[in-house]
Coordinates of C-alpha atoms in Angstrom, one line a residue:
Chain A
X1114 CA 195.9 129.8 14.1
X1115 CA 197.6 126.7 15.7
X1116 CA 195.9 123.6 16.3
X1117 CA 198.3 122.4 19.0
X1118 CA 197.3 125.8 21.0
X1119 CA 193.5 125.2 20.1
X1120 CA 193.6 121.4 21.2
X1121 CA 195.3 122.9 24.5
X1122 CA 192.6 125.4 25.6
X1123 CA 189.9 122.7 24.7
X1124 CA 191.6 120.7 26.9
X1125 CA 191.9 123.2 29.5
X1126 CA 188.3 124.1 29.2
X1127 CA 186.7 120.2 29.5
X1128 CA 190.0 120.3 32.5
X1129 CA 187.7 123.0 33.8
X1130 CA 184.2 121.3 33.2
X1131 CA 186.0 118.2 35.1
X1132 CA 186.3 119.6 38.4
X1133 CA 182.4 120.6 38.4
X1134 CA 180.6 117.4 38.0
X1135 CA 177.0 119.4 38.8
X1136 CA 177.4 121.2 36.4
X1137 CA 178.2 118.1 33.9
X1138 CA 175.0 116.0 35.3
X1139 CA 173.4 119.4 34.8
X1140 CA 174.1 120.1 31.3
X1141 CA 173.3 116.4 30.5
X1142 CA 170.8 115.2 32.5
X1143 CA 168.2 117.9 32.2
X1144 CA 167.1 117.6 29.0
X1145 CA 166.1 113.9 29.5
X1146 CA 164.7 115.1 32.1
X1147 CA 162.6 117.8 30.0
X1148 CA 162.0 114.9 27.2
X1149 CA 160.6 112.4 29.7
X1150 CA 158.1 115.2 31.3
X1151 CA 157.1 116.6 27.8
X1152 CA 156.4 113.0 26.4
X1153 CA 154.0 112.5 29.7
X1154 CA 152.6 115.9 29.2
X1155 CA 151.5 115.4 25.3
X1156 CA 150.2 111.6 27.0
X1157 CA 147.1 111.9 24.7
X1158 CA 148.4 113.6 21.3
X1159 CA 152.2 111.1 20.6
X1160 CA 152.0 113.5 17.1
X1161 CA 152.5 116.3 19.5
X1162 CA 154.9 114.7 20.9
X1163 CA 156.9 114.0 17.9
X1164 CA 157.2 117.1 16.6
X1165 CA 157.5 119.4 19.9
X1166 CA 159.9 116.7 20.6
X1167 CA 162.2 116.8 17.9
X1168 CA 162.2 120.1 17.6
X1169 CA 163.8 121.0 21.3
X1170 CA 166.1 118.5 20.4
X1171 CA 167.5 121.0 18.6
X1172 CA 166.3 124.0 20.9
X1173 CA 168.0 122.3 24.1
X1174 CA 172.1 122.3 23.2
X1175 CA 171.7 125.7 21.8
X1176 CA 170.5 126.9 25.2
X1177 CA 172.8 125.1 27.8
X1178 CA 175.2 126.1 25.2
X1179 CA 174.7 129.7 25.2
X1180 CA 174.2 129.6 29.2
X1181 CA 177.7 127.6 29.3
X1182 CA 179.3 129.9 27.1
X1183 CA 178.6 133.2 28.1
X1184 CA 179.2 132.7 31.6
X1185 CA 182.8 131.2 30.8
X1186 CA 184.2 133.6 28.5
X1187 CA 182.6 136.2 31.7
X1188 CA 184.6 134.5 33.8
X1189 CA 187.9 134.4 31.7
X1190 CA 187.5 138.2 31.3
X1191 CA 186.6 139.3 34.6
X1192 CA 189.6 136.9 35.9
X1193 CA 191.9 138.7 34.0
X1194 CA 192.9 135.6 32.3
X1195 CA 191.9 136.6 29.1
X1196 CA 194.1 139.5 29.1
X1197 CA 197.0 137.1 30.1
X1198 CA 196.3 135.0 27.0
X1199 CA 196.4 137.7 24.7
X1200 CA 199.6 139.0 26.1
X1201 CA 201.2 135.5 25.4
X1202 CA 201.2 134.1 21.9
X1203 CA 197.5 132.9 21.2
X1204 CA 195.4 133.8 18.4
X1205 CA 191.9 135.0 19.0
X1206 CA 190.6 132.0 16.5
X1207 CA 192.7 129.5 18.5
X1208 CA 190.4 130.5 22.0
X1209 CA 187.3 130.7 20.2
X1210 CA 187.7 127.3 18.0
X1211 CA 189.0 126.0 21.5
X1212 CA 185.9 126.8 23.5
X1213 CA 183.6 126.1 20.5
X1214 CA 185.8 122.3 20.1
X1215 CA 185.7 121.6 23.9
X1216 CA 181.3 122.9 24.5
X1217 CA 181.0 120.9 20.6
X1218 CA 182.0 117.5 22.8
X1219 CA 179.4 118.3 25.4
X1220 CA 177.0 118.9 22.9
X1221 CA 177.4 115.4 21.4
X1222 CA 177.4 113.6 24.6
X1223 CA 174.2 115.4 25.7
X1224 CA 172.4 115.4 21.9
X1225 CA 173.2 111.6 22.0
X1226 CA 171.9 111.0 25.1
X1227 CA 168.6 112.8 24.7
X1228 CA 167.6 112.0 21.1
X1229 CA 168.6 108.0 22.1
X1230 CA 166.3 108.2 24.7
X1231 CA 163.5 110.4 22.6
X1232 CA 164.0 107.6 19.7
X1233 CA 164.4 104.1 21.9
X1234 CA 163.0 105.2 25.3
X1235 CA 159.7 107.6 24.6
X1236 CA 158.6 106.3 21.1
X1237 CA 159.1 109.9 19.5
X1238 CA 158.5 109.1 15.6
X1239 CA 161.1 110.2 13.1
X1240 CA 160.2 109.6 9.5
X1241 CA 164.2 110.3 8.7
X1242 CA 167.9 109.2 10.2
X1243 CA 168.6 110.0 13.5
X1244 CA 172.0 111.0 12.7
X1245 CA 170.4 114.3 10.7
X1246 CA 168.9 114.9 14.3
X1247 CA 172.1 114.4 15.7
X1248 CA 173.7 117.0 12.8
X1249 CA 171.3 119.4 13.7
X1250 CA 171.8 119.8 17.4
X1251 CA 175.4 119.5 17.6
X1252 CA 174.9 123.0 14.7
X1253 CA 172.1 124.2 16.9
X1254 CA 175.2 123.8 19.9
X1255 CA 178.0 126.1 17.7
X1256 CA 175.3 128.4 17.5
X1257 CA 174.6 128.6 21.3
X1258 CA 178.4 128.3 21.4
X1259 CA 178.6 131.8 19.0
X1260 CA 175.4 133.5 20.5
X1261 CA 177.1 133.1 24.3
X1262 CA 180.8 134.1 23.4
X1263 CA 179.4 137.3 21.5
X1264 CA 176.9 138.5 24.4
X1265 CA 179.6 137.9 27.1
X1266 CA 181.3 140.7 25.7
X1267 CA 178.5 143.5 27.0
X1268 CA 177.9 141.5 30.1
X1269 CA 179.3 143.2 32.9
X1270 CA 178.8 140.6 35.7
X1271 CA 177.5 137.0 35.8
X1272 CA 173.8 138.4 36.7
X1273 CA 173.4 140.5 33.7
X1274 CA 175.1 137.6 31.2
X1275 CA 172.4 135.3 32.6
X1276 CA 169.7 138.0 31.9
X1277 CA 170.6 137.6 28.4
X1278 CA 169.4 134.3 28.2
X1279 CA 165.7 135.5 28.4
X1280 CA 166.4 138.8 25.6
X1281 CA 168.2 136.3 23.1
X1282 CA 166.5 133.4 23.2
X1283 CA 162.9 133.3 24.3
X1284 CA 162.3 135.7 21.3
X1285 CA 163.5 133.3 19.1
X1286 CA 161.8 130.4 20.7
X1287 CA 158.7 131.9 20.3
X1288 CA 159.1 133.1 17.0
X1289 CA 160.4 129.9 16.0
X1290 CA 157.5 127.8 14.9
X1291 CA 157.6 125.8 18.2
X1292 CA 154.1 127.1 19.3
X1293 CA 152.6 127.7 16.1
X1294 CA 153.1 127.7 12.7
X1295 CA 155.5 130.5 11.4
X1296 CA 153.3 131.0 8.4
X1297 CA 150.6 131.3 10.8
X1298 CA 151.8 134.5 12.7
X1299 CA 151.1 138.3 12.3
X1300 CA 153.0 139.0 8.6
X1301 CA 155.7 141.1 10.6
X1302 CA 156.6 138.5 13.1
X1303 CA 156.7 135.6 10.4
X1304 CA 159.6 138.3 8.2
X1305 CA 161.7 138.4 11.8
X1306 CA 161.0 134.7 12.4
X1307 CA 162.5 134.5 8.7
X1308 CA 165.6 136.1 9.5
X1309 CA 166.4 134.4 13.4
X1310 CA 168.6 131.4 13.0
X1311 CA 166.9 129.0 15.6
X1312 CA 163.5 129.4 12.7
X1313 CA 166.0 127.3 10.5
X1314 CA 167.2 125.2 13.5
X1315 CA 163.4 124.5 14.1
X1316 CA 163.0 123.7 10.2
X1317 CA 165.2 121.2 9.8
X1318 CA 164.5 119.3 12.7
X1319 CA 161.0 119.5 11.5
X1320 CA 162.5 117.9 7.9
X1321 CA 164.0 115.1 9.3
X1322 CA 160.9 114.6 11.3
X1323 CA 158.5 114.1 7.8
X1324 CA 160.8 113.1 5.2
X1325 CA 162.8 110.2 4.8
X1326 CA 165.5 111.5 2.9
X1327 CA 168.0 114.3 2.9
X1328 CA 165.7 117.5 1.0
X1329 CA 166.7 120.4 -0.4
X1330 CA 165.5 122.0 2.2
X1331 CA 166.9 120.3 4.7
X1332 CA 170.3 121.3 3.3
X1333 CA 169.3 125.2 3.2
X1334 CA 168.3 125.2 6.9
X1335 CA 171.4 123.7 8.3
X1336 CA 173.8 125.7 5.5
X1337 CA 171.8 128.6 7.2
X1338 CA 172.5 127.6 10.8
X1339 CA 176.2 126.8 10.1
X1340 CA 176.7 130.2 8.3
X1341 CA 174.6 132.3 11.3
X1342 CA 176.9 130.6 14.0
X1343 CA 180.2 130.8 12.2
X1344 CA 179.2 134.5 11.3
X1345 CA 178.2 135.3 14.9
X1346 CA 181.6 133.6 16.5
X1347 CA 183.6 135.7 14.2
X1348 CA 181.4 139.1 15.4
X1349 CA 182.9 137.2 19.1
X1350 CA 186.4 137.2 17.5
X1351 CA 186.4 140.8 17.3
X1352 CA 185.1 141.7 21.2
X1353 CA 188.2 140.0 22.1
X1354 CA 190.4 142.8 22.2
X1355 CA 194.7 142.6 22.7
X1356 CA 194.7 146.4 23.6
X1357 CA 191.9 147.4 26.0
X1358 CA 191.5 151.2 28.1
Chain B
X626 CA 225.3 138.9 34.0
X627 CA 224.5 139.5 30.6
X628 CA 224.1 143.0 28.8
X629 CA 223.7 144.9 31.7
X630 CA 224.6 147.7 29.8
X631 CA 222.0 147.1 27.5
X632 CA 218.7 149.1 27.4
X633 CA 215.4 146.8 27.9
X634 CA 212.8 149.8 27.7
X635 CA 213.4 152.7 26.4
X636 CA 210.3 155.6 26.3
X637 CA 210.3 158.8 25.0
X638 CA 207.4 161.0 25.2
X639 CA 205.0 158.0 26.2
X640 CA 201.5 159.5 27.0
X641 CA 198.3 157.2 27.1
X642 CA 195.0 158.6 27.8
X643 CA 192.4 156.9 29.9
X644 CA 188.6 158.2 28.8
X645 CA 189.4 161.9 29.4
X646 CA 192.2 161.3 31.6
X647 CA 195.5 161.6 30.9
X648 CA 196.9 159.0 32.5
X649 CA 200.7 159.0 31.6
X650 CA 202.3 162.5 30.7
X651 CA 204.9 162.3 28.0
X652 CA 207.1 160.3 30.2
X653 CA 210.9 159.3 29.0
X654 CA 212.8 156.6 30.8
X655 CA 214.5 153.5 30.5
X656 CA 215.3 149.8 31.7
X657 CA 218.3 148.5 31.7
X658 CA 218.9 145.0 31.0
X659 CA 219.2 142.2 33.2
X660 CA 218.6 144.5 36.4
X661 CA 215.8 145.1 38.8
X662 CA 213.9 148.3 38.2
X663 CA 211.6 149.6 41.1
X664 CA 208.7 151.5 40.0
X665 CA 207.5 153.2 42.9
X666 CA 204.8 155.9 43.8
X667 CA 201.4 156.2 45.4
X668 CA 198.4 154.0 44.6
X669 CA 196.9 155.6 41.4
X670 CA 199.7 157.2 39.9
X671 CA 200.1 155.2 37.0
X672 CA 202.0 152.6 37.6
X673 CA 199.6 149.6 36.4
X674 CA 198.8 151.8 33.1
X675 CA 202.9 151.7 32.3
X676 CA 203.1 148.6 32.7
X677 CA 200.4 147.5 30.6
X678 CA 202.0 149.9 28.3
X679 CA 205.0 147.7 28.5
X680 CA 203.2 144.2 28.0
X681 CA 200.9 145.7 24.8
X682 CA 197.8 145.9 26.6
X683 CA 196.8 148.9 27.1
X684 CA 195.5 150.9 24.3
X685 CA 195.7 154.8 23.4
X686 CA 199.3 155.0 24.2
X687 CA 201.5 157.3 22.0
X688 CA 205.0 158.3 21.9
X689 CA 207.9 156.5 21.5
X690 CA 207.9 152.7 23.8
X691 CA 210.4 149.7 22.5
X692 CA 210.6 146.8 24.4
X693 CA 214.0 145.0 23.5
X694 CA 214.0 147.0 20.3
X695 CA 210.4 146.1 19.0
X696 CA 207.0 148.4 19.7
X697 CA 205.6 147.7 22.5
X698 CA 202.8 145.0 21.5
X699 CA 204.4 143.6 18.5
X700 CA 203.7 139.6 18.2
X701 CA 206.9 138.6 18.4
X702 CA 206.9 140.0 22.0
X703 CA 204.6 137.7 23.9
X704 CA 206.9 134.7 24.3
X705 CA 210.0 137.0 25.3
X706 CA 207.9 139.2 28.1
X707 CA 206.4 137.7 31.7
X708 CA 203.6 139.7 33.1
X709 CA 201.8 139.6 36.3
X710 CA 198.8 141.5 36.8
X711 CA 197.7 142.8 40.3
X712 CA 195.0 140.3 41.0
X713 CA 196.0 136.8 40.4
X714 CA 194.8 135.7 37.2
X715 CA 194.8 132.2 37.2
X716 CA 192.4 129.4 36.7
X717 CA 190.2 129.2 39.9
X718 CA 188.8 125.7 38.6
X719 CA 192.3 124.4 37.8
X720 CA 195.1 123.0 39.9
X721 CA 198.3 124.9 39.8
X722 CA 199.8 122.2 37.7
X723 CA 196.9 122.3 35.6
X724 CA 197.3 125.9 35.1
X725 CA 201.0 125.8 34.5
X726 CA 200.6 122.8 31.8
X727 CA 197.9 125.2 30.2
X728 CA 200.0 128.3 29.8
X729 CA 203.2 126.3 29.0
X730 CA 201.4 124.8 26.3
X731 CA 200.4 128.0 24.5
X732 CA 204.2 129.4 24.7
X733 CA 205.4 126.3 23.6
X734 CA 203.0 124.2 21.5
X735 CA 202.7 120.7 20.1
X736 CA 203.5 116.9 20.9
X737 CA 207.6 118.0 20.1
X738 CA 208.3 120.5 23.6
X739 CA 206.4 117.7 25.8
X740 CA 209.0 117.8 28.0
X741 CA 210.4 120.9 27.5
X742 CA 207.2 121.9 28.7
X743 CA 207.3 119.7 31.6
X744 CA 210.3 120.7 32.6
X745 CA 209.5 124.2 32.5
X746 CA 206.3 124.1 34.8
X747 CA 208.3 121.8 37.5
X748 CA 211.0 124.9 37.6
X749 CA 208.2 127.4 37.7
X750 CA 206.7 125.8 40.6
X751 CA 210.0 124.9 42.7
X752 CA 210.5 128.9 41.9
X753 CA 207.8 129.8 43.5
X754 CA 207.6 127.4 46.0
X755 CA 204.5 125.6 45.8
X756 CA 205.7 122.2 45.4
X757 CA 203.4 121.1 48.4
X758 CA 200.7 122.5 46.8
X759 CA 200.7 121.6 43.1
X760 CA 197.9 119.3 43.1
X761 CA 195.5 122.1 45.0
X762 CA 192.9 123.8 43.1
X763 CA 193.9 127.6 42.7
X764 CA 190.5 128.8 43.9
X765 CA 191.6 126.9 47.3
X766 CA 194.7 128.8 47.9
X767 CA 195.4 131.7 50.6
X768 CA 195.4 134.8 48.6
X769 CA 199.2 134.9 48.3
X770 CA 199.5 131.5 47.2
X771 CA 197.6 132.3 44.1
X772 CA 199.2 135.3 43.6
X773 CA 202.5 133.2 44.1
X774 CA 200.6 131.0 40.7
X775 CA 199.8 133.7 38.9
X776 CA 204.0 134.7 39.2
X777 CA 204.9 131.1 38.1
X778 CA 202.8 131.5 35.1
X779 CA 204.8 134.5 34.2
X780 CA 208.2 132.5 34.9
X781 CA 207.4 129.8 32.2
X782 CA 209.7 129.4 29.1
X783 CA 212.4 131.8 30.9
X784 CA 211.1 135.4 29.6
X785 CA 213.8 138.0 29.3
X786 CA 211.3 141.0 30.5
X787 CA 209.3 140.2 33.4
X788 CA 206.7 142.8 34.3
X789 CA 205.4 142.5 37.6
X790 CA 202.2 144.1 39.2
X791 CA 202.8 144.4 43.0
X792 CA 203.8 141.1 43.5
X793 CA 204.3 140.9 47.3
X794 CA 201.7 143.3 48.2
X795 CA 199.6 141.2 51.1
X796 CA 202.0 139.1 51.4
X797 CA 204.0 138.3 55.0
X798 CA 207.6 139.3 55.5
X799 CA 209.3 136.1 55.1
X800 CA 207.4 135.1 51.8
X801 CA 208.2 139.0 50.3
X802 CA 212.0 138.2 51.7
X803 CA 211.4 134.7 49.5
X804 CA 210.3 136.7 46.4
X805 CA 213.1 139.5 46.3
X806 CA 215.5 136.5 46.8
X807 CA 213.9 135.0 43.8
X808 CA 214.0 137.9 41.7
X809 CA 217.8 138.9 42.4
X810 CA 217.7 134.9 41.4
X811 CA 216.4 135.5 38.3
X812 CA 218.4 138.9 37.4
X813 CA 221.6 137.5 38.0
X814 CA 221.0 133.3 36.9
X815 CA 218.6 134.0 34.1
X816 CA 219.9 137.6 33.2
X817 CA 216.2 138.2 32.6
X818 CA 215.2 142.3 33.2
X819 CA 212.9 143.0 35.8
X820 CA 210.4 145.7 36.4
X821 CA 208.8 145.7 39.5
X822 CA 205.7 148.2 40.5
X823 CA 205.3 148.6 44.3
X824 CA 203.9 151.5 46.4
X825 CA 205.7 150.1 49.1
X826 CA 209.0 152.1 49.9
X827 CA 210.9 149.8 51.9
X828 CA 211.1 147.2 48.9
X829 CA 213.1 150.0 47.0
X830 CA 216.2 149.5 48.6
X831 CA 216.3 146.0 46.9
X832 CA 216.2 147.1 43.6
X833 CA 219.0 148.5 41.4
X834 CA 217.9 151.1 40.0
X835 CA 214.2 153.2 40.6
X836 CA 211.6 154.7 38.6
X837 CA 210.0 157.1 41.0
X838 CA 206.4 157.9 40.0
X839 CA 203.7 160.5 40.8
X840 CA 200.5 161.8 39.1
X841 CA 201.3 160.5 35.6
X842 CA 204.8 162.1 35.8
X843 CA 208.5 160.6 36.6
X844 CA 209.8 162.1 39.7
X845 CA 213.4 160.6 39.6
X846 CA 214.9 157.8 37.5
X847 CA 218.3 156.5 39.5
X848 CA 219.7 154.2 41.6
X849 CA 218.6 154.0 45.4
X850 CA 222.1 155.2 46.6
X851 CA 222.5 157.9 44.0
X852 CA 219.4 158.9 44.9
X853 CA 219.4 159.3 49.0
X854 CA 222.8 161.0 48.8
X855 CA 221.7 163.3 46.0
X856 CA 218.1 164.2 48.0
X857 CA 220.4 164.2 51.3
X858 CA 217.9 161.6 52.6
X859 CA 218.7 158.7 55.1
X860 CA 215.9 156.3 53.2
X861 CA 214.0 156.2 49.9
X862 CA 210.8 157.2 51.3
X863 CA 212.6 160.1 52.4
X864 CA 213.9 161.0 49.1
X865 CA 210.8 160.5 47.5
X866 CA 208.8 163.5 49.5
X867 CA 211.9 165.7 49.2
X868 CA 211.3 165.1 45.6
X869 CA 207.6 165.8 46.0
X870 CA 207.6 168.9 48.0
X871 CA 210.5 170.2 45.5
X872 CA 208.1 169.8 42.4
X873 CA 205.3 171.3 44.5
X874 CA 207.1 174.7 44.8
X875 CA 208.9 174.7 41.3
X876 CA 204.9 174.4 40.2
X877 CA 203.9 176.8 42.9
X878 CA 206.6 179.5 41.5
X879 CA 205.7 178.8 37.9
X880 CA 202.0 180.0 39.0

């Protein structure tokens, strides 16, 4: 692994983002948009609010990262540019730390931007720091990062990678607590909610949102997040393939 | 020009197998060093999986395949061997400097080869000739001008194998006279070894030496002179059916 050769093909990848401006107002601007609605919808319940709220602050990167992802690592198979790569002297953790570093940056901006306008513009209610928000999401995005480099690998065209979206995700959003308690749910849905990393996402948004200090729990969830998305991008690592048929 | 006596490629019994195809037939040939080889023969005869072969991308291949005396695919290839696929691959989303300073910069990493680098993708794009159009985004370039890209690529940090796909194939006479210039350019300046796919018969005469390919199998292995006077044939196209018709009957006795 080289960092000069994982700086490069970040740099090459935000290059990429910087000739598509839509997509960038896209990736940023939609989930303010999606806060502002959701504060107007929950206009009578702000505890509603507050805790729908601060959990898709955790729910959104993970999704625009997964989108981003898969379609880009599509795209640099199907152009035959991946191939080129690994015929040239770049290790497969150098692209994939690469892609994670450069979607990690867009992650920030956009987690920045929505939780400062959940926390100063729409009153959402945070009993802990906003930087443990901040944590969170920017995890939540190296998951979606992981998630959308892995599936990209059994998508054979841009229509069937965005047709994973729905099969990897909405499970786990609804399995996630979002919509109901998970100790609330049929006994067999709450054991897979147990094992889906956005549960543990979900959790320690929901944390931050009652307790004023770092908890034990708290800890767990994101050490559970980290470990799912770093075990995920190294199931990516090994789609990427130097010799293919 | 530098080892020209050398061998670049050597096979011996290469096979690879495609799902239940056999693709390539226990082939032996080689490459010489600092020359142009011609690998010529009918769409779908093999050509892309040799090459691919060659460059240590293409898996199930067995037999014996040394690329400047390493395996084929060993690490310590991918800086030494330029390879251009068929289809441009090239950032669509990028400018052709862009894509250049990316590529340079995984051959030749780190704040130290700054302008080495630089250096490199300026040559790579007076090379191809795209000076005028360096600042363009690939994705807006005529189909030959990306393709002319995707060869610059292959060009940076002076490879001493180059392994190219059909590189002129769409491409008008005077820019695939441009391109054979270039690569006699590159033979003879840069002593770099060239092997060249085309199913294009005419380009064979500007090669020194040919790889003549059909159905998995090498027809002939020779150079274009040798070869018309041996097939008593006034052009290479002409040789290469005499050769076809003549393995036709040796199989049609053997049956």
């Amino acid at each position: 692994m080289s960092t000069a050769r994982t700086l490069a093909t970040a740099a090459r990848v935000l290059r990429q983002l910087g000739h598509d401006p839509r997509s960038i107002a896209l990736m940023i601007l939609v989930p303010c948009v999606m806060l502002f609605l959701l504060r107007f919808v929950f206009d009578g319940s702000p505890q509603t609010f507050d805790s729908i709220g601060a959990s898709l602050l955790g729910i959104f990167p993970l999704i625009t990262m997964f989108l981003v992802t898969s379609i880009a690592t599509l795209r640099e198979r199907a152009s035959g540019t991946l191939e080129r790569l690994l015929a040239m002297p770049l290790g497969k953790a150098d692209l994939i730390a690469g892609y994670a570093l450069a979607f990690g940056l867009v992650a920030v901006v956009q987690s920045l931007l929505a939780t400062s306008l959940a926390l100063w513009g729409l009153g959402l209610d945070i009993t802990g720091s906003a930087w443990l928000l901040l944590l969170v999401a920017l995890l939540d995005a190296l998951l979606g990062t992981a998630l959308g480099l892995f599936v990209s690998a059994f998508a054979a065209s841009e229509f069937q990678a965005v047709q994973f979206m729905p099969a990897v995700i909405f499970p786990q959003l609804l399995l996630c607590g979002l919509f109901t308690p998970r100790e609330t749910m049929q006994p067999a849905l709450e054991a897979i909610s147990d094992v889906l990393p956005m549960s543990y996402a979900v959790d320690a948004m929901n944390e931050v949102l009652r307790h004023p200090d770092v908890t034990g729990d708290f800890v767990r969830d994101i050490l559970v997040v980290a470990a799912c998305a770093l075990f995920v991008l190294a199931l990516g690592a090994a789609t990427l393939r130097r010799r293919t048929a | 020009m530098m080892n020209s006596s050398g061998v670049a490629v050597l096979a011996r019994g290469l096979t690879v197998v495609r799902g239940e195809r056999t693709v390539l037939r226990g082939l032996d040939f080689t490459v010489l060093s600092g020359r142009i080889t011609g690998l010529l023969g009918p769409s779908g005869c093999g050509k892309s999986t040799l090459m691919r072969a060659v460059v240590g991308t293409q898996a199930k291949v067995t037999g014996t395949l040394e690329i400047l005396g390493r395996p084929a695919g060993a690490a310590e290839l991918r800086s030494r061997i330029g390879y251009v696929t068929q289809a441009p691959s090239v950032y669509d989303d990028l400018t052709v400097r862009q894509n250049l300073e990316y590529f340079a910069s995984v051959l030749l990493p780190g704040r130290g080869s700054r302008d080495a680098r630089r250096a490199y993708v300026t040559r790579a794009i007076e090379d191809v000739d795209l000076a005028s159009h360096a600042d363009s985004l690939a994705g807006r370039l005529s189909g030959g001008q990306r393709s002319r890209v995707s060869l610059a690529v292959a060009l940076l940090g002076t490879p001493e194998v180059l392994v190219l796909d059909e590189p002129t194939v769409g491409l008008d006479p005077v820019l695939r006279r441009d391109l054979w210039d270039l690569f006699h350019r590159l033979a003879d300046e840069r002593g770099a070894t060239i092997l060249v796919s085309s199913h294009v018969m005419d380009e064979a005469e500007r090669c020194h030496r040919l790889l003549l390919m059909r159905d998995g199998r090498i027809l002939a292995e020779d150079e274009p002179d040798d070869l018309r006077i041996r097939t008593r044939s006034e052009t290479v196209e002409q040789a290469f059916l005499h050769l076809v018709d003549q393995a036709d009957a040796l199989q049609e006795d053997a049956r």
